[in-house]
XYZ file of N, CA and C in Angstrom:
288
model
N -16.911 -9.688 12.431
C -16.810 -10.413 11.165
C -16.838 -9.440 9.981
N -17.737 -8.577 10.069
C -17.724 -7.451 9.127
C -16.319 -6.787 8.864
N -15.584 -6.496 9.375
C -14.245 -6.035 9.731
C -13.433 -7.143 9.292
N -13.467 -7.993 9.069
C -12.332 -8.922 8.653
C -12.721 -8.944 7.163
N -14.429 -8.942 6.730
C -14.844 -9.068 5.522
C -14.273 -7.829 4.557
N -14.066 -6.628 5.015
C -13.269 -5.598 4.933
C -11.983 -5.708 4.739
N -11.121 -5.901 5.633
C -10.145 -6.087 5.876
C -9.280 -6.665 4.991
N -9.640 -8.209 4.788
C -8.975 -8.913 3.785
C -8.575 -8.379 2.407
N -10.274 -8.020 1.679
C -9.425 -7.094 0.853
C -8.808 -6.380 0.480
N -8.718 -5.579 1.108
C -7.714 -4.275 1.395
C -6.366 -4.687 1.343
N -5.852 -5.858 2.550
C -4.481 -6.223 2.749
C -4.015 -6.639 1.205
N -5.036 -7.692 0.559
C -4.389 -8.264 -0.942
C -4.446 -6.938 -1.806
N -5.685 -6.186 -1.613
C -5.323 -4.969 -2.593
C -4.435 -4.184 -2.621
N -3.625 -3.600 -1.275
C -2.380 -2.981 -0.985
C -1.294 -3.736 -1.464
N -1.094 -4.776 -1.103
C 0.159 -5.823 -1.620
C -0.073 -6.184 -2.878
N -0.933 -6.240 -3.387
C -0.637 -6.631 -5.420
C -0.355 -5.365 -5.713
N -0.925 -4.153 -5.235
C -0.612 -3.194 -6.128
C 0.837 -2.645 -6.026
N 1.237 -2.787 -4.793
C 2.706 -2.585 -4.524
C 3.888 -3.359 -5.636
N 3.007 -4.767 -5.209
C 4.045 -5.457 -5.850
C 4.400 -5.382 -7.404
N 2.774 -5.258 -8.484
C 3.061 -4.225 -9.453
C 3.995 -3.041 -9.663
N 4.027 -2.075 -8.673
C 4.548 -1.014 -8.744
C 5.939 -1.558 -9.082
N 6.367 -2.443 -7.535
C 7.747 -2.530 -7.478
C 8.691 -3.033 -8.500
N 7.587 -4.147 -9.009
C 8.371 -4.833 -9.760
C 8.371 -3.996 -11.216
N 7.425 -3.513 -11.818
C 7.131 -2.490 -13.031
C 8.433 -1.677 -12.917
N 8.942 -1.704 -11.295
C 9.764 -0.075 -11.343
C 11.555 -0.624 -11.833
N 11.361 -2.138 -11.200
C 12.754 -2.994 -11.432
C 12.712 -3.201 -13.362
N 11.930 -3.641 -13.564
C 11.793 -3.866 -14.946
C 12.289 -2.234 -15.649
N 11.695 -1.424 -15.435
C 12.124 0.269 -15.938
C 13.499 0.678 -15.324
N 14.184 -0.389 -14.802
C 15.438 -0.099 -14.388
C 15.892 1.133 -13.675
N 14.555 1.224 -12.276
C 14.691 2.645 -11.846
C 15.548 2.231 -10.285
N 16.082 3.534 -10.313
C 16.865 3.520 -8.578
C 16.134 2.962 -7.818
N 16.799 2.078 -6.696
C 16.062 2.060 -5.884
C 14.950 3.405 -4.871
N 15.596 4.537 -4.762
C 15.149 5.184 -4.106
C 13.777 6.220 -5.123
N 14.139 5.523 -6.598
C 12.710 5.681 -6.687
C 11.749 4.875 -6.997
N 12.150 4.170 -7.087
C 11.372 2.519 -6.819
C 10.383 2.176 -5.545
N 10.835 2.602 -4.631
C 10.524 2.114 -3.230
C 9.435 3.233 -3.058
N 9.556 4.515 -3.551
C 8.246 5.276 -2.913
C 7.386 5.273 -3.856
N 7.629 5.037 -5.210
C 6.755 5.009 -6.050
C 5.931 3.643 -5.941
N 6.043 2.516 -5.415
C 5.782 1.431 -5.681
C 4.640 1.932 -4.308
N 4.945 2.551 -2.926
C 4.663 2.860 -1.595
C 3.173 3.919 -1.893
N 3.545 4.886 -2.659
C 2.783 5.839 -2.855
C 1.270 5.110 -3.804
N 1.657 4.310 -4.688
C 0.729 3.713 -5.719
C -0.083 2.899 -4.668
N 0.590 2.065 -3.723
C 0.014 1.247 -2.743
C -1.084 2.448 -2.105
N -0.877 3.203 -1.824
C -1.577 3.516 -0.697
C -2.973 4.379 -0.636
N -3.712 4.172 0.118
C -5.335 4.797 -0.481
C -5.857 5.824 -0.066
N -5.120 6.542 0.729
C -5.285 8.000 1.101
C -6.642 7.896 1.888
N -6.790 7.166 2.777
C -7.786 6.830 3.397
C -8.509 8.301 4.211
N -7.187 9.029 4.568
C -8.154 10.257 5.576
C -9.119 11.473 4.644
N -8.941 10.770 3.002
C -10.043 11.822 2.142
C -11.309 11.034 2.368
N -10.380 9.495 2.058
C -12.142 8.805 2.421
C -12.961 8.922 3.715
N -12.224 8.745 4.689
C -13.112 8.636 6.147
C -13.970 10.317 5.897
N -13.082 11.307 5.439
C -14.132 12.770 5.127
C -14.854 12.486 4.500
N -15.215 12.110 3.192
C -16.054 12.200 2.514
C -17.173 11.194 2.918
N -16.870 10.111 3.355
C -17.518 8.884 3.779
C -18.251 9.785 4.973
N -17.925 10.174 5.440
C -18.502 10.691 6.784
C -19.585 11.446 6.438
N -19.118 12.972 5.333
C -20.011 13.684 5.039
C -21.048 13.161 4.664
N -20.482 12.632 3.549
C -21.566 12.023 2.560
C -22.817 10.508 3.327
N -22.438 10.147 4.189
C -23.220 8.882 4.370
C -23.415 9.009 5.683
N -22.449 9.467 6.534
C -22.750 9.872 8.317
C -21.815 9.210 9.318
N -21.635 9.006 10.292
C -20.920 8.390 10.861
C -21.006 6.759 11.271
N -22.414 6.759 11.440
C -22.734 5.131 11.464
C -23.050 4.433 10.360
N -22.534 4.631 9.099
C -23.064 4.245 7.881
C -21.303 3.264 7.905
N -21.823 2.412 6.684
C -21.004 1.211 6.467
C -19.741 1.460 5.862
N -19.742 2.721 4.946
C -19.198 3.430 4.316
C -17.572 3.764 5.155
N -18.087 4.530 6.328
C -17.496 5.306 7.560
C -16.456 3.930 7.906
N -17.750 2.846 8.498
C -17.042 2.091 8.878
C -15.661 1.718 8.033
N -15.635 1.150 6.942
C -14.770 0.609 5.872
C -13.660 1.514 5.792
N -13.765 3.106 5.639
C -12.747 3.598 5.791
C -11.884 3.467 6.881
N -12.487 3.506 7.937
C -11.828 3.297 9.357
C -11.111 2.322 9.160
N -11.693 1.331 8.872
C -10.888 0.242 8.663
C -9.633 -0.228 7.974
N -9.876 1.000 7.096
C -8.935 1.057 6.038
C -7.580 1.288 6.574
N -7.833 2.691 7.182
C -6.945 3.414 8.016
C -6.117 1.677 8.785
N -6.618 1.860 9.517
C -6.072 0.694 10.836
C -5.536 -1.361 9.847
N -5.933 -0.799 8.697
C -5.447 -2.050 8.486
C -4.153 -1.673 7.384
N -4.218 -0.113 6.820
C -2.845 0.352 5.444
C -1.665 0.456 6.680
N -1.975 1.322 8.077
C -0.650 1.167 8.249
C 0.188 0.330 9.064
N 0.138 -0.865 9.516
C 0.644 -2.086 9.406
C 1.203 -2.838 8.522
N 0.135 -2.870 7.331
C 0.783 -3.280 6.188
C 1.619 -2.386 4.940
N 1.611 -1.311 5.379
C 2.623 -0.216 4.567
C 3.869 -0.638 5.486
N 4.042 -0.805 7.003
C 5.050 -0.989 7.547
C 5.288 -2.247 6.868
N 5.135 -2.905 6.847
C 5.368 -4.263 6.147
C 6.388 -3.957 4.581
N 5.510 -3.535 4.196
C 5.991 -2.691 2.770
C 7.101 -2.068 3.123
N 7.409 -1.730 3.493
C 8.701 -0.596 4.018
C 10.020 -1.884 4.553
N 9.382 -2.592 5.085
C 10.701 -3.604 5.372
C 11.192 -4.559 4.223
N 9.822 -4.832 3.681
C 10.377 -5.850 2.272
C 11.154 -4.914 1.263
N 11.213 -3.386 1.050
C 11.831 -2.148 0.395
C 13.555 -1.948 0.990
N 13.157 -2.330 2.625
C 14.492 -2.644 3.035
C 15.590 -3.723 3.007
N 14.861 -4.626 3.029
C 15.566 -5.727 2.437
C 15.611 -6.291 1.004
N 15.085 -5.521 0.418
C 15.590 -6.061 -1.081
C 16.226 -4.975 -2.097
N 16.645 -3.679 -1.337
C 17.605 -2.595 -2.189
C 18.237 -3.208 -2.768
N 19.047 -5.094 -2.824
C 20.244 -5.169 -3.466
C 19.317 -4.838 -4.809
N 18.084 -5.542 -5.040
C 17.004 -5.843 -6.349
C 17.705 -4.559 -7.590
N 18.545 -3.404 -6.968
C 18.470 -2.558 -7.275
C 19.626 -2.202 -7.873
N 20.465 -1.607 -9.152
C 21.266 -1.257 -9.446
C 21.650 0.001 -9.015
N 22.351 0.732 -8.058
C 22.794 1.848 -7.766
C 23.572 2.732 -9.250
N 23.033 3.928 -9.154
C 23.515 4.869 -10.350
C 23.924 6.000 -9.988
């Protein structure tokens, strides 16, 4: 249960922030191809600084540790996700 209590947020926090990105990047009338990683890159939480520091700093069985882990195992599923909705909506995009 702890893990889902985790979890959830993360998934909505990855996907609003994407979707910010993406759409911020359509509005700035940018290429798709820089649209799609910028929107990808903003999404994403660089989880393997956290699981280090989380680790150092708090230990391995600390809650901390846990959450990053979690992090890990729940961004890249939903980055794949991200990556297909990027694929199917290039038309969104004016080629230049």
């Amino acid at each position: 249960l702890t893990i889902v209590w985790i979890a959830i947020p993360l998934f909505i926090q990855t996907c609003l922030i994407f979707a910010l990105g993406y759409a911020l990047a359509k509005w700035l009338k940018l290429r798709y191809e820089d649209a799609a990683p910028a929107a990808m890159i903003g999404a994403s939480n660089h989880f393997e600084v956290a699981i280090a520091t989380a680790t150092m700093l708090f230990g391995l069985s600390s809650g901390a540790a846990l959450a990053t882990v979690v992090g890990v195992l729940i961004e890249v599923p939903v980055m794949l996700m991200l990556v297909k909705f990027c694929l199917r909506t290039q038309h969104w995009f004016r080629p230049q």
